[in-house]
Coordinates of C-alpha atoms in Angstrom, one line a residue:
X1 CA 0.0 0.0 0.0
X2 CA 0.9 3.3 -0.8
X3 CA 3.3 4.9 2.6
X4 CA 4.4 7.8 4.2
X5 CA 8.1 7.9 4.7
X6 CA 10.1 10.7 6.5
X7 CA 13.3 11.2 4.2
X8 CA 12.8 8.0 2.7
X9 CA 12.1 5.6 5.0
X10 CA 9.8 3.5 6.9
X11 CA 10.0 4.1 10.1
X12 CA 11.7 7.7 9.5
X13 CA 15.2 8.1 11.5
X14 CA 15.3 8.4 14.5
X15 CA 15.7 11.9 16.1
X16 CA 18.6 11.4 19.2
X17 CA 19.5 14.9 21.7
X18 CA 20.5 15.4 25.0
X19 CA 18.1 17.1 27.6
X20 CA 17.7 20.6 26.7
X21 CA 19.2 20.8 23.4
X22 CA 17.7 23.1 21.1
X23 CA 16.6 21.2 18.0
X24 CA 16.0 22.4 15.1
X25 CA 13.9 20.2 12.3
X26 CA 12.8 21.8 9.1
X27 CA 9.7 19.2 7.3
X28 CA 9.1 19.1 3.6
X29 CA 5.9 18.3 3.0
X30 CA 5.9 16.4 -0.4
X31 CA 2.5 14.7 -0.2
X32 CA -0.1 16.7 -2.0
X33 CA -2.6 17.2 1.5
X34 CA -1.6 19.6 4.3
X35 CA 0.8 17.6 6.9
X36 CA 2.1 18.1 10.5
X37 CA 4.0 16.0 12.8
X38 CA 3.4 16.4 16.5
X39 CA 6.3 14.5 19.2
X40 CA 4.9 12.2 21.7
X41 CA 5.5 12.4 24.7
X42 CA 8.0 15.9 24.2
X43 CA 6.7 18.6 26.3
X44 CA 7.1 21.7 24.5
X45 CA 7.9 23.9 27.8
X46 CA 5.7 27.7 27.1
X47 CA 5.9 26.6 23.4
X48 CA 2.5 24.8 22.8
X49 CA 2.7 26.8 19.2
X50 CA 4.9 23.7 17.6
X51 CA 3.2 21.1 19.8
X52 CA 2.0 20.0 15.8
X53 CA -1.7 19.0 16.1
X54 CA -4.3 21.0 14.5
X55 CA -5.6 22.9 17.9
X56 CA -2.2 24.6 18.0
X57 CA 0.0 24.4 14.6
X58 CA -1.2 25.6 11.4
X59 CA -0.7 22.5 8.5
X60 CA 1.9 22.6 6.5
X61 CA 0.9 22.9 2.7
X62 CA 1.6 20.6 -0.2
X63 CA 5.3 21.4 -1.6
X64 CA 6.0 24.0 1.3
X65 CA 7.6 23.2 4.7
X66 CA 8.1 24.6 8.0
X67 CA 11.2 24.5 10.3
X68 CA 10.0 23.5 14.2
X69 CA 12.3 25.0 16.9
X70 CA 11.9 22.5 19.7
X71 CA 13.9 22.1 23.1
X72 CA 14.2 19.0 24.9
X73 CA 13.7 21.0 28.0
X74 CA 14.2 18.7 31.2
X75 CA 13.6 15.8 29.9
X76 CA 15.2 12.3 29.3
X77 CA 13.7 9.1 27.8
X78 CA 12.0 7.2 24.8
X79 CA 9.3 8.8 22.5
X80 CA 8.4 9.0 18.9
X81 CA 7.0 11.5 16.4
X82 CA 3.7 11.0 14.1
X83 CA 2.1 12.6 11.7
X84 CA -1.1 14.0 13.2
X85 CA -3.3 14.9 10.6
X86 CA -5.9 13.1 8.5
X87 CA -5.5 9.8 9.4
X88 CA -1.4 9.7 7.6
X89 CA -1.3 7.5 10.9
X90 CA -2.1 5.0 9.3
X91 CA 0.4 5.3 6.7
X92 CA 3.1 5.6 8.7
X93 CA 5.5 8.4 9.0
X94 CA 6.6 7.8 12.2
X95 CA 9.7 7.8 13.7
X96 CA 11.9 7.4 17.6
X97 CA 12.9 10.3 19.9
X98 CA 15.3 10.1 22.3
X99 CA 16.3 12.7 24.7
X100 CA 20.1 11.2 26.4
X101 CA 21.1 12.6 29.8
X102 CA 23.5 14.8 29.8
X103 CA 27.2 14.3 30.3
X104 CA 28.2 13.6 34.2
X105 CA 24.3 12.9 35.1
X106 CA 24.3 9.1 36.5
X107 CA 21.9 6.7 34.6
X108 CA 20.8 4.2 37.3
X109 CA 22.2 1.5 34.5
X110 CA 25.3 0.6 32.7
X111 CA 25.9 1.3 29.1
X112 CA 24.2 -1.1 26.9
X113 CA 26.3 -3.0 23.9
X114 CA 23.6 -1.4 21.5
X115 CA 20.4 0.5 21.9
X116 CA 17.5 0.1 19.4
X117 CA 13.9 1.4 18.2
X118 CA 11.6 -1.1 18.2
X119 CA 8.3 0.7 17.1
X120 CA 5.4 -1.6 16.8
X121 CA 1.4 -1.5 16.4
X122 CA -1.3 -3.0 14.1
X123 CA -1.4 -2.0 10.7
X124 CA -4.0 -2.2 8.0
X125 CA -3.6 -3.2 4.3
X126 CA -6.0 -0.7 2.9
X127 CA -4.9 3.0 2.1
X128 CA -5.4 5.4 4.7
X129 CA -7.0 7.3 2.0
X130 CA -9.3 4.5 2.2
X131 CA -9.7 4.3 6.2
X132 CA -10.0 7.8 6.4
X133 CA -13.0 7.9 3.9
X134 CA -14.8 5.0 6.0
X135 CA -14.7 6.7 9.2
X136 CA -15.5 9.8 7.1
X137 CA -19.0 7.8 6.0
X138 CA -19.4 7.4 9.8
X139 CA -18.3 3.7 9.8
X140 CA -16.1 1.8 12.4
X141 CA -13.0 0.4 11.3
X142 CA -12.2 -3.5 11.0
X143 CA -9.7 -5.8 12.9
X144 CA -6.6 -4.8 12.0
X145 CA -4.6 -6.7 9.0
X146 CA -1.4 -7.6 11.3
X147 CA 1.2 -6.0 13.1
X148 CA 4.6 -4.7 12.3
X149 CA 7.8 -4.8 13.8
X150 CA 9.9 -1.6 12.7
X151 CA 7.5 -1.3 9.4
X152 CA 8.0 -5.3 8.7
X153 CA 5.6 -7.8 9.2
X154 CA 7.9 -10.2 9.0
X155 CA 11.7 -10.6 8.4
X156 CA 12.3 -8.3 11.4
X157 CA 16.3 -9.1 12.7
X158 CA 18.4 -8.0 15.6
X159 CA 21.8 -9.4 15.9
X160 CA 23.7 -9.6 19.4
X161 CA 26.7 -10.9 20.8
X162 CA 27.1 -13.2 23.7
X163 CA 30.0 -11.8 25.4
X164 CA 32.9 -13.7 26.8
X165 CA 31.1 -13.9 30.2
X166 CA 27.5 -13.2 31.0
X167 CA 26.6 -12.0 27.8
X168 CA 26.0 -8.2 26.5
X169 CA 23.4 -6.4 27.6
X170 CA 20.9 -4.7 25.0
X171 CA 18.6 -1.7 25.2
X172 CA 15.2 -1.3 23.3
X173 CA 13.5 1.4 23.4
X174 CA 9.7 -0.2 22.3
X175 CA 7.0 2.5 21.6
X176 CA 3.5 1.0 20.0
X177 CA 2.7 3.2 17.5
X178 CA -0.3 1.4 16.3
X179 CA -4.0 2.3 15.4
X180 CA -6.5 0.5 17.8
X181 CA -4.9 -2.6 19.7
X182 CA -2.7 -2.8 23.0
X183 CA 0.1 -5.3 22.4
X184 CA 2.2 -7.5 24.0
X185 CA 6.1 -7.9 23.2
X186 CA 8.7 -10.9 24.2
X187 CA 11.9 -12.3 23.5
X188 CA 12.0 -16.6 23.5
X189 CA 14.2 -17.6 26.6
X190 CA 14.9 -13.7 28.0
X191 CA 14.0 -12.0 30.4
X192 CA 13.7 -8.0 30.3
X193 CA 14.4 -5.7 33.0
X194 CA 12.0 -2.0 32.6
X195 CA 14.5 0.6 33.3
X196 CA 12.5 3.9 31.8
X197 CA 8.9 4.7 30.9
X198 CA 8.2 7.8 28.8
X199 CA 11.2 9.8 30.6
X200 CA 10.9 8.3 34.2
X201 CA 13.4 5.9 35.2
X202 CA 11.5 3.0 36.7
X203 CA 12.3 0.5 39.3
X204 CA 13.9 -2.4 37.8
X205 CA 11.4 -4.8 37.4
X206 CA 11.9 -7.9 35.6
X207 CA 9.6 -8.9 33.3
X208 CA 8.8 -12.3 30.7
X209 CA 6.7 -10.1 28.2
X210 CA 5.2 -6.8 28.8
X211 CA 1.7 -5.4 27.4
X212 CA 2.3 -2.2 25.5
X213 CA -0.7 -0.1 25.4
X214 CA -1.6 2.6 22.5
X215 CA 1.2 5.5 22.4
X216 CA 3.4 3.9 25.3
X217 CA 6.9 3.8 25.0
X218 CA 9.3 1.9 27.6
X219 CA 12.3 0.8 27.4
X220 CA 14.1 -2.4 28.3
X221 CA 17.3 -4.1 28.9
X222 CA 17.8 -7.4 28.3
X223 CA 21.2 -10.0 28.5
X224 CA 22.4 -12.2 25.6
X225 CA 23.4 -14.9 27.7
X226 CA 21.7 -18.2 26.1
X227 CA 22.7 -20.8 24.3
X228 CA 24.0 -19.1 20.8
X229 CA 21.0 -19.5 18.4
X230 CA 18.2 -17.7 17.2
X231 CA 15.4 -16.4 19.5
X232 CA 12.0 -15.4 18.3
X233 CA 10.6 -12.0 18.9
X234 CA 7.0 -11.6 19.3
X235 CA 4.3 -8.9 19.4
X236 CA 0.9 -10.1 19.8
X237 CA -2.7 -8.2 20.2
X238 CA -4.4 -8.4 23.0
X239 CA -7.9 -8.6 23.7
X240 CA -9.2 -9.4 19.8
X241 CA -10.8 -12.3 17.6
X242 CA -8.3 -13.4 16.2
X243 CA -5.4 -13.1 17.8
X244 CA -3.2 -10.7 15.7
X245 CA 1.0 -12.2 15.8
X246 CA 4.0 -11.4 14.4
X247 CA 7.0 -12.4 14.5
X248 CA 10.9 -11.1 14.5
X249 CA 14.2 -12.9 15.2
X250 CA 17.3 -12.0 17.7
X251 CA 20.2 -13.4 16.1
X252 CA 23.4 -14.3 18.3
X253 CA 26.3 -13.5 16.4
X254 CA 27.6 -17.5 17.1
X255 CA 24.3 -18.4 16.2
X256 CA 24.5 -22.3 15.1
X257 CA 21.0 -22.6 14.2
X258 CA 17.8 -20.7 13.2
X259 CA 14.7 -20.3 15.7
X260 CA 12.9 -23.4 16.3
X261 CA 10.1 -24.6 18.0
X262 CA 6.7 -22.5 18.7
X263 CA 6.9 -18.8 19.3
X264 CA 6.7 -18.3 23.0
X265 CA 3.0 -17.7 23.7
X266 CA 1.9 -14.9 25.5
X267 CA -1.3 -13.0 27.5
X268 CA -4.4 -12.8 25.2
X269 CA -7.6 -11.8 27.0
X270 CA -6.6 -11.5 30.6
X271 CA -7.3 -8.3 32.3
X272 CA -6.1 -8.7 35.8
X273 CA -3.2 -10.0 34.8
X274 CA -2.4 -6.6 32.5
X275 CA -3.6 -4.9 36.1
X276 CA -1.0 -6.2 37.9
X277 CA 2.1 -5.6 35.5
X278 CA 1.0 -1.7 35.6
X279 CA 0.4 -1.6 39.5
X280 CA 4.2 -3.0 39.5
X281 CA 5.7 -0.2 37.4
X282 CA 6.8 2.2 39.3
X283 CA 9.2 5.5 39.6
X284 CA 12.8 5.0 41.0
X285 CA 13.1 7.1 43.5
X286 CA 17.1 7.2 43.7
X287 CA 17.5 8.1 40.5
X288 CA 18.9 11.1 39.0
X289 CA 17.5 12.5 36.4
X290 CA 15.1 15.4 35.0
X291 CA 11.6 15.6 36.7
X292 CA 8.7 17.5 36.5
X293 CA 9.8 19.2 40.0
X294 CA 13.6 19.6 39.3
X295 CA 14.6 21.0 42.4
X296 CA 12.3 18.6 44.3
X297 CA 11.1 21.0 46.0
X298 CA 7.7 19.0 46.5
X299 CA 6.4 15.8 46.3
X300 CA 3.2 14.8 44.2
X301 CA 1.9 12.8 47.4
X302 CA 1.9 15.7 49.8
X303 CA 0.1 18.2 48.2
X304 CA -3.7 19.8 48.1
X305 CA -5.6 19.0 44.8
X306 CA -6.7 22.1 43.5
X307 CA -9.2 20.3 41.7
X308 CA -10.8 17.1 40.4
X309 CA -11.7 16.0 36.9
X310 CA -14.0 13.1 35.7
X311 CA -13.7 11.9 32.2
X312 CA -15.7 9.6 30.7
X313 CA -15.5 8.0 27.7
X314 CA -18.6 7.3 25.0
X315 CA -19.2 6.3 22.0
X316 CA -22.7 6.0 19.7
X317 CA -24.3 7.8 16.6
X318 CA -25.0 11.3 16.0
X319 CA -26.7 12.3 12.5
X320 CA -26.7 8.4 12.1
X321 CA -22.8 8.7 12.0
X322 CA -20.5 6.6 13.9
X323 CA -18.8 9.4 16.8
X324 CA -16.7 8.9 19.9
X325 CA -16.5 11.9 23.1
X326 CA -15.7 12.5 26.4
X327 CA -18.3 13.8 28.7
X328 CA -20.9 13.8 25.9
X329 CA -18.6 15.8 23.7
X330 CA -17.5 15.1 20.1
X331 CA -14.5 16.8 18.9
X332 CA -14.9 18.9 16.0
X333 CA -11.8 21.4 14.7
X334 CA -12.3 24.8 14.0
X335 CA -11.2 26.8 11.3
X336 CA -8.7 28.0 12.9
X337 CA -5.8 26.2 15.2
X338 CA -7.4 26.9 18.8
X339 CA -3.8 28.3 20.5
X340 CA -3.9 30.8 17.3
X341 CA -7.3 32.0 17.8
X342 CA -6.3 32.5 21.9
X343 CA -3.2 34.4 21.4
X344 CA -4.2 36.5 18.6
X345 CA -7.9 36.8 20.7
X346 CA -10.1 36.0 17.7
X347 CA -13.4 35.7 19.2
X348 CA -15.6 33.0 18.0
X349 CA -13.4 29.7 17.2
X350 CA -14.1 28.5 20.7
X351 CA -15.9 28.8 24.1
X352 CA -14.3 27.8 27.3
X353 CA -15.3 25.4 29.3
X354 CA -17.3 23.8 26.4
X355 CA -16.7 20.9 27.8
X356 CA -18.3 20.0 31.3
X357 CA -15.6 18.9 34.0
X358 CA -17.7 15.9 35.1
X359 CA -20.0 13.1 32.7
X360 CA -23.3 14.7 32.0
X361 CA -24.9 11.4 31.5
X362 CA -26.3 13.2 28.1
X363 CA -26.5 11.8 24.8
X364 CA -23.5 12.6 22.6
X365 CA -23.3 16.0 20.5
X366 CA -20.3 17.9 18.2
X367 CA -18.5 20.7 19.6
X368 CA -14.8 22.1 20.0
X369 CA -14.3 21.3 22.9
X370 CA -12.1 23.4 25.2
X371 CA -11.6 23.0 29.2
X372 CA -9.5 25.8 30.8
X373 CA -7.5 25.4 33.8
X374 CA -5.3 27.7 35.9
X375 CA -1.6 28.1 35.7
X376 CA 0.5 26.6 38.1
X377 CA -2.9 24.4 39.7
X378 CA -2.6 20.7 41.1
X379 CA -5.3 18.7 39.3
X380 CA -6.4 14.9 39.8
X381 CA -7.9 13.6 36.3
X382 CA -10.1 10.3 36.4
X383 CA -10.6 8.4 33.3
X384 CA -13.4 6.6 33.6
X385 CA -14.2 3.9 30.7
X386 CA -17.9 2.1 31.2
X387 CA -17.2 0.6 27.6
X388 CA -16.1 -3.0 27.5
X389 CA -12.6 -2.1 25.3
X390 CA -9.1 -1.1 26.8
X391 CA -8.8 2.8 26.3
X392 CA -5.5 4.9 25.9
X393 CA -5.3 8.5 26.9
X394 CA -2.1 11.2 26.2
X395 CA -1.7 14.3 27.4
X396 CA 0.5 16.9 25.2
X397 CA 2.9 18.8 26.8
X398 CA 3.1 17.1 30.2
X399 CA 3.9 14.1 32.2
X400 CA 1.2 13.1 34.8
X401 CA 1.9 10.9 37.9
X402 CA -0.4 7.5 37.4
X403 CA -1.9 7.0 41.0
X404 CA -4.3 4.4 40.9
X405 CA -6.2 2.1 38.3
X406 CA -9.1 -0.4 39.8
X407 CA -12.2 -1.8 38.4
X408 CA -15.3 -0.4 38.7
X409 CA -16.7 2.9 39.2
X410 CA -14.6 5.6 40.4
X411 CA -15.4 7.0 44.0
X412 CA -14.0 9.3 46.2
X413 CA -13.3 6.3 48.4
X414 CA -11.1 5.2 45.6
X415 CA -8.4 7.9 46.7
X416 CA -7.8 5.6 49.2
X417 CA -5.7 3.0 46.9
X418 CA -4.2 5.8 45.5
X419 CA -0.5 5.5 45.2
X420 CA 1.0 8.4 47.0
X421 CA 4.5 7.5 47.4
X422 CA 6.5 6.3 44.1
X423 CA 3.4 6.0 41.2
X424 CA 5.1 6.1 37.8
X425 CA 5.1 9.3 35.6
X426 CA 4.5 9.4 32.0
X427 CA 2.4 11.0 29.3
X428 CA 0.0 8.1 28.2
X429 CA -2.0 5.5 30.6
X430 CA -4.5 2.7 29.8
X431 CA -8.1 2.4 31.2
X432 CA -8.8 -1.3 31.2
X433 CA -12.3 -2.2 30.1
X434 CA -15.4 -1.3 32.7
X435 CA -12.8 0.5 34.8
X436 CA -10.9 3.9 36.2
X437 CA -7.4 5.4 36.0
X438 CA -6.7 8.4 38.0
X439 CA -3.6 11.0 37.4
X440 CA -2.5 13.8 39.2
X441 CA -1.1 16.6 37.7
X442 CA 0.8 19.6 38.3
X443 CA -0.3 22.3 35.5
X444 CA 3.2 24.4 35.3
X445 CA 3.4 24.3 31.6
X446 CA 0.8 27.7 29.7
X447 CA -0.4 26.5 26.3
X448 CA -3.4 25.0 24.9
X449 CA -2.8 21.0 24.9
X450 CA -4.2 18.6 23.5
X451 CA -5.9 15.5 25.7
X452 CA -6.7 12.5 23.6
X453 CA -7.5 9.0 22.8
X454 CA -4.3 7.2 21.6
X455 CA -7.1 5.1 19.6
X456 CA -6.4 6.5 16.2
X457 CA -9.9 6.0 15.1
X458 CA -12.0 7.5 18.7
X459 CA -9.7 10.1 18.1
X460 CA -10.2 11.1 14.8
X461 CA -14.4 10.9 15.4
X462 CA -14.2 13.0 17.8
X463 CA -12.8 11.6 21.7
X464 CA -10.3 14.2 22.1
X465 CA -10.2 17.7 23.5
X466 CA -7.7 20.6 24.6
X467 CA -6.8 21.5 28.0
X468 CA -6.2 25.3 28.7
X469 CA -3.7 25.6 30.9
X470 CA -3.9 29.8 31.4
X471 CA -2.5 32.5 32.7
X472 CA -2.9 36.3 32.8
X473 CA 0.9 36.8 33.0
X474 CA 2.7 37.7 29.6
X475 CA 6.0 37.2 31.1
X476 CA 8.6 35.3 29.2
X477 CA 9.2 33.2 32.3
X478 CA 5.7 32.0 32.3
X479 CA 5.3 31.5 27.9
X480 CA 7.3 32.2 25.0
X481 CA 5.7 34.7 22.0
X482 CA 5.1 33.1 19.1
X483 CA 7.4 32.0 17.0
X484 CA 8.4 34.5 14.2
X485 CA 8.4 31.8 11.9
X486 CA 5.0 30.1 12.8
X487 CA 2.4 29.6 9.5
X488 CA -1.0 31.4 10.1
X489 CA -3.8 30.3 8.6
X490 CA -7.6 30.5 9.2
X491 CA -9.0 33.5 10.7
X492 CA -5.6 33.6 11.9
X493 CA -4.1 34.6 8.6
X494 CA -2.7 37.8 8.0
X495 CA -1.8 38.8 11.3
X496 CA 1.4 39.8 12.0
X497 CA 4.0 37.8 15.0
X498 CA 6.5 39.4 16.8
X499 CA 10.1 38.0 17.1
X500 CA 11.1 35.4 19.0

């Protein structure tokens, strides 16, 4: 089918800094629709303006391109970059981030022999021209063709070396960059040990196979210490009829023989069991590192919410159209990118607080939907999914600390199993069928961000939303102008931006 590629390949290149570097990444679009890439799980510090969705970056036209000044501004870890427009998800045009440490900052790990990509996620035969136009006609999408390991669905091969001793040990940095299903990825006869989830290192747990939900990224180290052969890798779907699998090989160096035997089965429909491996991930405490409080001058456990949030997912028909929202609202864009139409104060494009903070219990209707939020705030967010599929939510331009996730419905009693002490931080969680996953976060990034489903398809009909994180202040301290450089478009066109 036909693909998107990012300077000729499939995945793009990978994209490798060091915590705040400036980087500077200038995007041809060839293709002949408007394009944008947005950077999962990058946080954009008082720059929401490249962030690269359609709330807060104007497209980038056929045959033009646009040069995105970003900063990898205290961070560290494993992400990726998409293109978020127009379904081209499904086409690919992908790639890995990774933000390094900086020189003399321990890593709570040894330097790996090697340290890989490994982006995986279902993938679809048809064109997403093709996809796009279903869901356009208000239709769901299918089961997914198969899955891909690093754009193949099969043929996929690492090659390692034993070592003289115990073996080397590998880094992979996995990120499932699929459509619709949570996965599950394993090695034959290895064990991996989590060291890092979306820029937190993690305690190091050791783990058989780990389920990768939608837009999670985590990365693992694992030893080359068996016999010298060839090992299977696997990624598998969870929770579908069929069972989508595919398979990759590790190849030892000294290998004296190809894989053999099954492919290592792995979790298919088990809920509880998925429950438990998130409980168990958890933050490192002793780490160094960035964090969203650098000077630590606070800990998440120990301080007042500001305020709570309820979110609940829904999906059903409207206009006799297959939609998706959160609390009863359907996403719709405006003309013009939201964060445009807020700095430039163009009245019109969107109300605040068009979205209602808790479920309404009402049926499902179209809006742009837009919650604001003060500046500098600590907020608890509860996703709440009554629907009987695994959900995946994201949060642009922060990481959130994951304190509890239960069965059920959510209560205030539920605080009570809260983990207040070492809960992991990231930017994307899973919300297991008929149940609730809380976050607490502190808002101390301005912009206008985008909170969505990492199911490609909810997300396109509709279950996504921007947060408003505001502040009177104009102070360069609090947000940066923007940028001299950024394309204006909509009712936003023709105005005029100062420099940066």
């Amino acid at each position: 089918k036909q693909g998107i590629l990012i300077d000729g390949a499939f995945p793009g290149p990978d994209i490798h800094c060091v915590t705040n570097d400036n980087l500077i990444i200038n995007v041809h679009n060839s293709l002949n629709e408007p394009f944008l890439l947005s950077w999962n799980g990058m946080q954009q510090r008082r720059n929401s303006f490249v962030d690269g969705v359609y709330g807060t970056t104007c497209p980038i036209p056929p045959g033009k391109n646009y040069t995105y000044i970003l900063q990898a501004k205290d961070q560290i870890g494993s992400f990726y970059y998409f293109p978020s427009l127009a379904f081209h998800k499904a086409a690919g045009g992908f790639g890995g981030i990774r933000i390094l440490s900086r020189p003399g900052i321990p890593v709570p790990f040894a330097d790996p022999a090697g340290d890989y990509t490994i982006l995986i996620g279902d993938w679809y035969k048809s064109n997403h021209t093709d996809l796009r136009a279903r869901l356009d006609g208000g239709h769901k999408l299918p089961l997914a063709d198969g899955i891909l390991i690093n754009g193949r669905g099969s043929g996929y091969a690492l090659t390692v070396e034993q070592g003289k001793k115990s073996g080397k040990t590998y880094r992979l940095r996995i990120s499932n960059v699929g459509l619709q299903n949570s996965v599950n990825f394993r090695i034959q006869n290895h064990k991996m040990k989590l060291v890092e989830v979306e820029g937190t290192h993690t305690l190091q747990t050791t783990y058989s196979s780990l389920d990768v939900h939608l837009g999670q990224s985590y990365s693992v180290l694992f030893t080359a210490d068996q016999p010298g052969q060839d090992y299977y890798i696997v990624v598998s779907s969870r929770w579908t009829t069929p069972i989508l699998t595919t398979t990759g090989v590790l190849h030892y160096s000294n290998s004296a023989g190809p894989v053999s035997g099954p492919p290592p089965g792995g979790p298919t429909d088990q809920v509880d069991w998925s429950l438990n491996q998130a409980r168990s991930i958890r933050t490192n405490l002793t780490a160094s590192g960035p964090r969203p409080n650098p000077q630590g001058s606070y800990h998440y456990g120990m301080i007042n919410l500001t305020r709570s949030i309820v979110l609940a997912n829904s999906a059903g028909q409207v206009n006799r159209k297959q939609r998706y929202a959160v609390n009863s609202v359907s996403f719709i864009p405006a003309d013009t990118p939201l964060k445009l139409a807020d700095y430039f104060k163009i009245q019109g494009v969107f109300k605040e607080n068009s979205i209602s903070s808790r479920p309404t219990g009402g049926g499902i209707y179209l809006d742009t939907s837009v919650l604001t939020t003060d500046y500098r705030t600590f907020i608890e967010i509860v996703f709440q999914n009554n629907e009987d599929i695994v959900q995946s939510w994201h949060l642009d331009g922060y990481s959130f600390w994951v304190v509890g996730l239960d069965g059920g419905q959510w209560t205030t009693a539920s605080r009570n199993q809260y983990n207040l002490r070492d809960a992991v931080s990231r930017s994307t969680t899973q919300v297991y069928p008929k149940s609730w996953t809380a976050i607490y976060i502190a808002l101390d990034n301005v912009g206008m961000w985008n909170l969505r489903s990492e199911y490609w398809a909810r997300q396109y009909l509709g279950q996504q939303f921007y947060l408003r994180v505001f502040t009177t202040s104009t102070s360069l301290r609090d947000e940066y102008p923007i940028p001299k450089n950024a394309l204006l478009c909509g009712r936003a066109a023709g105005r005029h931006t100062r420099p940066m």
